[in-house]
């Protein structure tokens, strides 16, 4: 049981390049989330998914796209990277069940630098 | 703007001392208030959580105090240890499985 894993751990991009971040969970969770963490800003929700085949915008969705083709995977795409997207990205997942406590399980993060 | 305001930004405490972190919110629909702990290079992990039907919850050396009328809640770390040195985030949710996080507090415990 690996929990929530993220690939890659580090990445450096040039402005305008594209990339995809992969999040995988093996806990059969319905909800998955992508956050970005910046100093002094806490964690801000980018996009989330309430189940396979669904996605929704969070607090800061501009410049990002997501897909949830399989229940266990949630992909975050940057089509044309900008320096403002330099951040640490975290994926999280939650079990959707009656009386759920909303506990989110986080991955280890991806540190992205856009030059 | 952030829906949950957290203070202080950082604090330093001596080993054995008490660390106190405060959070405030405006959205009365929030009904779940977790605290997450994050060590450098790691993802956040749930530390302790409370619902508004209780005013206090204690787990070991960690206590959440909740004041519904003031829309404030706080984390107390008793007998602080060097291993408690981390960044702590408060959060709140209106039970739609989305969390709003505070900006974080970096706690340093000096031996």
PDB file of N, CA and C in Angstrom, chain A residues 31 33 35 37 40-43 48 90 96-97 100-104 106-108, chain B residues 2 32 36 38 41-44 46 51 89 93 95-99 101-103:
ATOM      1  N   UNK A  31     -12.286  10.952  -4.337  1.00  0.00           N
ATOM      2  CA  UNK A  31     -11.911  12.342  -4.552  1.00  0.00           C
ATOM      3  C   UNK A  31     -10.395  12.466  -4.684  1.00  0.00           C
ATOM      4  N   UNK A  33      -7.243  15.596  -5.622  1.00  0.00           N
ATOM      5  CA  UNK A  33      -7.033  17.044  -5.645  1.00  0.00           C
ATOM      6  C   UNK A  33      -5.621  17.358  -6.121  1.00  0.00           C
ATOM      7  N   UNK A  35      -3.013  20.637  -5.541  1.00  0.00           N
ATOM      8  CA  UNK A  35      -2.744  21.905  -4.867  1.00  0.00           C
ATOM      9  C   UNK A  35      -1.383  22.431  -5.323  1.00  0.00           C
ATOM     10  N   UNK A  37       1.701  24.897  -3.526  1.00  0.00           N
ATOM     11  CA  UNK A  37       2.132  25.489  -2.262  1.00  0.00           C
ATOM     12  C   UNK A  37       3.209  26.522  -2.534  1.00  0.00           C
ATOM     13  N   UNK A  40       4.131  31.538   2.257  1.00  0.00           N
ATOM     14  CA  UNK A  40       3.201  32.531   2.777  1.00  0.00           C
ATOM     15  C   UNK A  40       1.790  32.437   2.229  1.00  0.00           C
ATOM     16  N   UNK A  41       1.546  31.424   1.376  1.00  0.00           N
ATOM     17  CA  UNK A  41       0.213  31.313   0.751  1.00  0.00           C
ATOM     18  C   UNK A  41      -0.527  30.054   1.185  1.00  0.00           C
ATOM     19  N   UNK A  42       0.119  29.181   1.901  1.00  0.00           N
ATOM     20  CA  UNK A  42      -0.525  27.921   2.251  1.00  0.00           C
ATOM     21  C   UNK A  42      -0.681  27.040   1.028  1.00  0.00           C
ATOM     22  N   UNK A  43      -1.686  26.191   1.058  1.00  0.00           N
ATOM     23  CA  UNK A  43      -1.991  25.324  -0.079  1.00  0.00           C
ATOM     24  C   UNK A  43      -3.229  25.858  -0.775  1.00  0.00           C
ATOM     25  N   UNK A  48      -9.873  19.640  -8.881  1.00  0.00           N
ATOM     26  CA  UNK A  48     -10.172  18.439  -8.136  1.00  0.00           C
ATOM     27  C   UNK A  48     -11.117  17.548  -8.943  1.00  0.00           C
ATOM     28  N   UNK A  90       1.239  19.502  -4.881  1.00  0.00           N
ATOM     29  CA  UNK A  90       0.850  18.349  -4.084  1.00  0.00           C
ATOM     30  C   UNK A  90      -0.458  17.772  -4.613  1.00  0.00           C
ATOM     31  N   UNK A  96     -14.499   8.888  -0.183  1.00  0.00           N
ATOM     32  CA  UNK A  96     -15.876   9.369  -0.118  1.00  0.00           C
ATOM     33  C   UNK A  96     -16.732   8.267   0.463  1.00  0.00           C
ATOM     34  N   UNK A  97     -17.219   8.493   1.665  1.00  0.00           N
ATOM     35  CA  UNK A  97     -18.035   7.477   2.318  1.00  0.00           C
ATOM     36  C   UNK A  97     -18.921   8.169   3.341  1.00  0.00           C
ATOM     37  N   UNK A 100     -17.632  10.280   6.422  1.00  0.00           N
ATOM     38  CA  UNK A 100     -16.208  10.505   6.184  1.00  0.00           C
ATOM     39  C   UNK A 100     -15.737  11.720   6.962  1.00  0.00           C
ATOM     40  N   UNK A 101     -14.528  11.674   7.438  1.00  0.00           N
ATOM     41  CA  UNK A 101     -13.971  12.794   8.192  1.00  0.00           C
ATOM     42  C   UNK A 101     -13.224  13.769   7.294  1.00  0.00           C
ATOM     43  N   UNK A 102     -13.342  13.587   6.002  1.00  0.00           N
ATOM     44  CA  UNK A 102     -12.717  14.503   5.059  1.00  0.00           C
ATOM     45  C   UNK A 102     -11.193  14.482   5.110  1.00  0.00           C
ATOM     46  N   UNK A 103     -10.611  13.498   5.753  1.00  0.00           N
ATOM     47  CA  UNK A 103      -9.156  13.449   5.809  1.00  0.00           C
ATOM     48  C   UNK A 103      -8.575  13.323   4.421  1.00  0.00           C
ATOM     49  N   UNK A 104      -7.664  14.221   4.099  1.00  0.00           N
ATOM     50  CA  UNK A 104      -6.982  14.154   2.817  1.00  0.00           C
ATOM     51  C   UNK A 104      -5.585  13.578   3.026  1.00  0.00           C
ATOM     52  N   UNK A 106      -1.958  13.168   1.444  1.00  0.00           N
ATOM     53  CA  UNK A 106      -1.126  13.899   0.491  1.00  0.00           C
ATOM     54  C   UNK A 106       0.035  13.060  -0.020  1.00  0.00           C
ATOM     55  N   UNK A 107       0.410  13.344  -1.266  1.00  0.00           N
ATOM     56  CA  UNK A 107       1.628  12.778  -1.822  1.00  0.00           C
ATOM     57  C   UNK A 107       2.841  13.574  -1.362  1.00  0.00           C
ATOM     58  N   UNK A 108       4.040  13.164  -1.798  1.00  0.00           N
ATOM     59  CA  UNK A 108       5.277  13.799  -1.342  1.00  0.00           C
ATOM     60  C   UNK A 108       5.602  15.108  -2.042  1.00  0.00           C
TER      61      UNK A 108
ATOM     62  N   UNK B   2      -7.676  34.495   1.254  1.00  0.00           N
ATOM     63  CA  UNK B   2      -7.763  33.254   2.001  1.00  0.00           C
ATOM     64  C   UNK B   2      -8.970  33.278   2.925  1.00  0.00           C
ATOM     65  N   UNK B  32     -15.889  21.514   9.614  1.00  0.00           N
ATOM     66  CA  UNK B  32     -14.818  20.544   9.872  1.00  0.00           C
ATOM     67  C   UNK B  32     -13.518  21.314   9.859  1.00  0.00           C
ATOM     68  N   UNK B  36      -2.997  20.216   9.858  1.00  0.00           N
ATOM     69  CA  UNK B  36      -2.039  19.369   9.169  1.00  0.00           C
ATOM     70  C   UNK B  36      -0.619  19.769   9.595  1.00  0.00           C
ATOM     71  N   UNK B  38       3.468  19.458   8.476  1.00  0.00           N
ATOM     72  CA  UNK B  38       4.310  19.200   7.313  1.00  0.00           C
ATOM     73  C   UNK B  38       5.775  19.351   7.683  1.00  0.00           C
ATOM     74  N   UNK B  41      10.265  18.905   2.864  1.00  0.00           N
ATOM     75  CA  UNK B  41      10.389  17.920   1.793  1.00  0.00           C
ATOM     76  C   UNK B  41       9.307  16.862   1.773  1.00  0.00           C
ATOM     77  N   UNK B  42       8.325  16.991   2.641  1.00  0.00           N
ATOM     78  CA  UNK B  42       7.244  16.000   2.715  1.00  0.00           C
ATOM     79  C   UNK B  42       5.895  16.658   2.446  1.00  0.00           C
ATOM     80  N   UNK B  43       4.893  15.834   2.177  1.00  0.00           N
ATOM     81  CA  UNK B  43       3.540  16.346   2.051  1.00  0.00           C
ATOM     82  C   UNK B  43       2.908  16.521   3.420  1.00  0.00           C
ATOM     83  N   UNK B  44       1.885  17.378   3.523  1.00  0.00           N
ATOM     84  CA  UNK B  44       1.186  17.549   4.803  1.00  0.00           C
ATOM     85  C   UNK B  44       0.520  16.245   5.239  1.00  0.00           C
ATOM     86  N   UNK B  46      -2.403  14.748   8.235  1.00  0.00           N
ATOM     87  CA  UNK B  46      -3.396  15.117   9.239  1.00  0.00           C
ATOM     88  C   UNK B  46      -2.844  14.886  10.635  1.00  0.00           C
ATOM     89  N   UNK B  51     -14.826  19.010  15.023  1.00  0.00           N
ATOM     90  CA  UNK B  51     -16.092  19.506  14.465  1.00  0.00           C
ATOM     91  C   UNK B  51     -16.676  20.489  15.464  1.00  0.00           C
ATOM     92  N   UNK B  89      -0.507  23.747   9.370  1.00  0.00           N
ATOM     93  CA  UNK B  89      -1.556  24.415   8.614  1.00  0.00           C
ATOM     94  C   UNK B  89      -2.906  24.132   9.264  1.00  0.00           C
ATOM     95  N   UNK B  93     -13.512  23.138   6.204  1.00  0.00           N
ATOM     96  CA  UNK B  93     -14.296  22.587   5.109  1.00  0.00           C
ATOM     97  C   UNK B  93     -15.782  22.682   5.434  1.00  0.00           C
ATOM     98  N   UNK B  95     -17.829  20.577   4.455  1.00  0.00           N
ATOM     99  CA  UNK B  95     -18.256  19.200   4.245  1.00  0.00           C
ATOM    100  C   UNK B  95     -18.592  18.903   2.792  1.00  0.00           C
ATOM    101  N   UNK B  96     -17.917  19.623   1.896  1.00  0.00           N
ATOM    102  CA  UNK B  96     -18.026  19.258   0.483  1.00  0.00           C
ATOM    103  C   UNK B  96     -16.721  18.662  -0.002  1.00  0.00           C
ATOM    104  N   UNK B  97     -15.906  18.198   0.927  1.00  0.00           N
ATOM    105  CA  UNK B  97     -14.642  17.532   0.657  1.00  0.00           C
ATOM    106  C   UNK B  97     -13.594  18.449   0.058  1.00  0.00           C
ATOM    107  N   UNK B  98     -13.840  19.754   0.074  1.00  0.00           N
ATOM    108  CA  UNK B  98     -12.806  20.705  -0.302  1.00  0.00           C
ATOM    109  C   UNK B  98     -12.338  21.441   0.944  1.00  0.00           C
ATOM    110  N   UNK B  99     -11.026  21.546   1.094  1.00  0.00           N
ATOM    111  CA  UNK B  99     -10.450  22.227   2.245  1.00  0.00           C
ATOM    112  C   UNK B  99      -9.910  23.592   1.852  1.00  0.00           C
ATOM    113  N   UNK B 101      -7.156  26.203   3.243  1.00  0.00           N
ATOM    114  CA  UNK B 101      -6.026  26.161   4.159  1.00  0.00           C
ATOM    115  C   UNK B 101      -5.608  27.557   4.592  1.00  0.00           C
ATOM    116  N   UNK B 102      -5.079  27.637   5.833  1.00  0.00           N
ATOM    117  CA  UNK B 102      -4.406  28.851   6.264  1.00  0.00           C
ATOM    118  C   UNK B 102      -3.028  28.913   5.626  1.00  0.00           C
ATOM    119  N   UNK B 103      -2.315  30.026   5.871  1.00  0.00           N
ATOM    120  CA  UNK B 103      -1.026  30.270   5.220  1.00  0.00           C
ATOM    121  C   UNK B 103       0.112  29.453   5.830  1.00  0.00           C
TER     122      UNK B 103
END
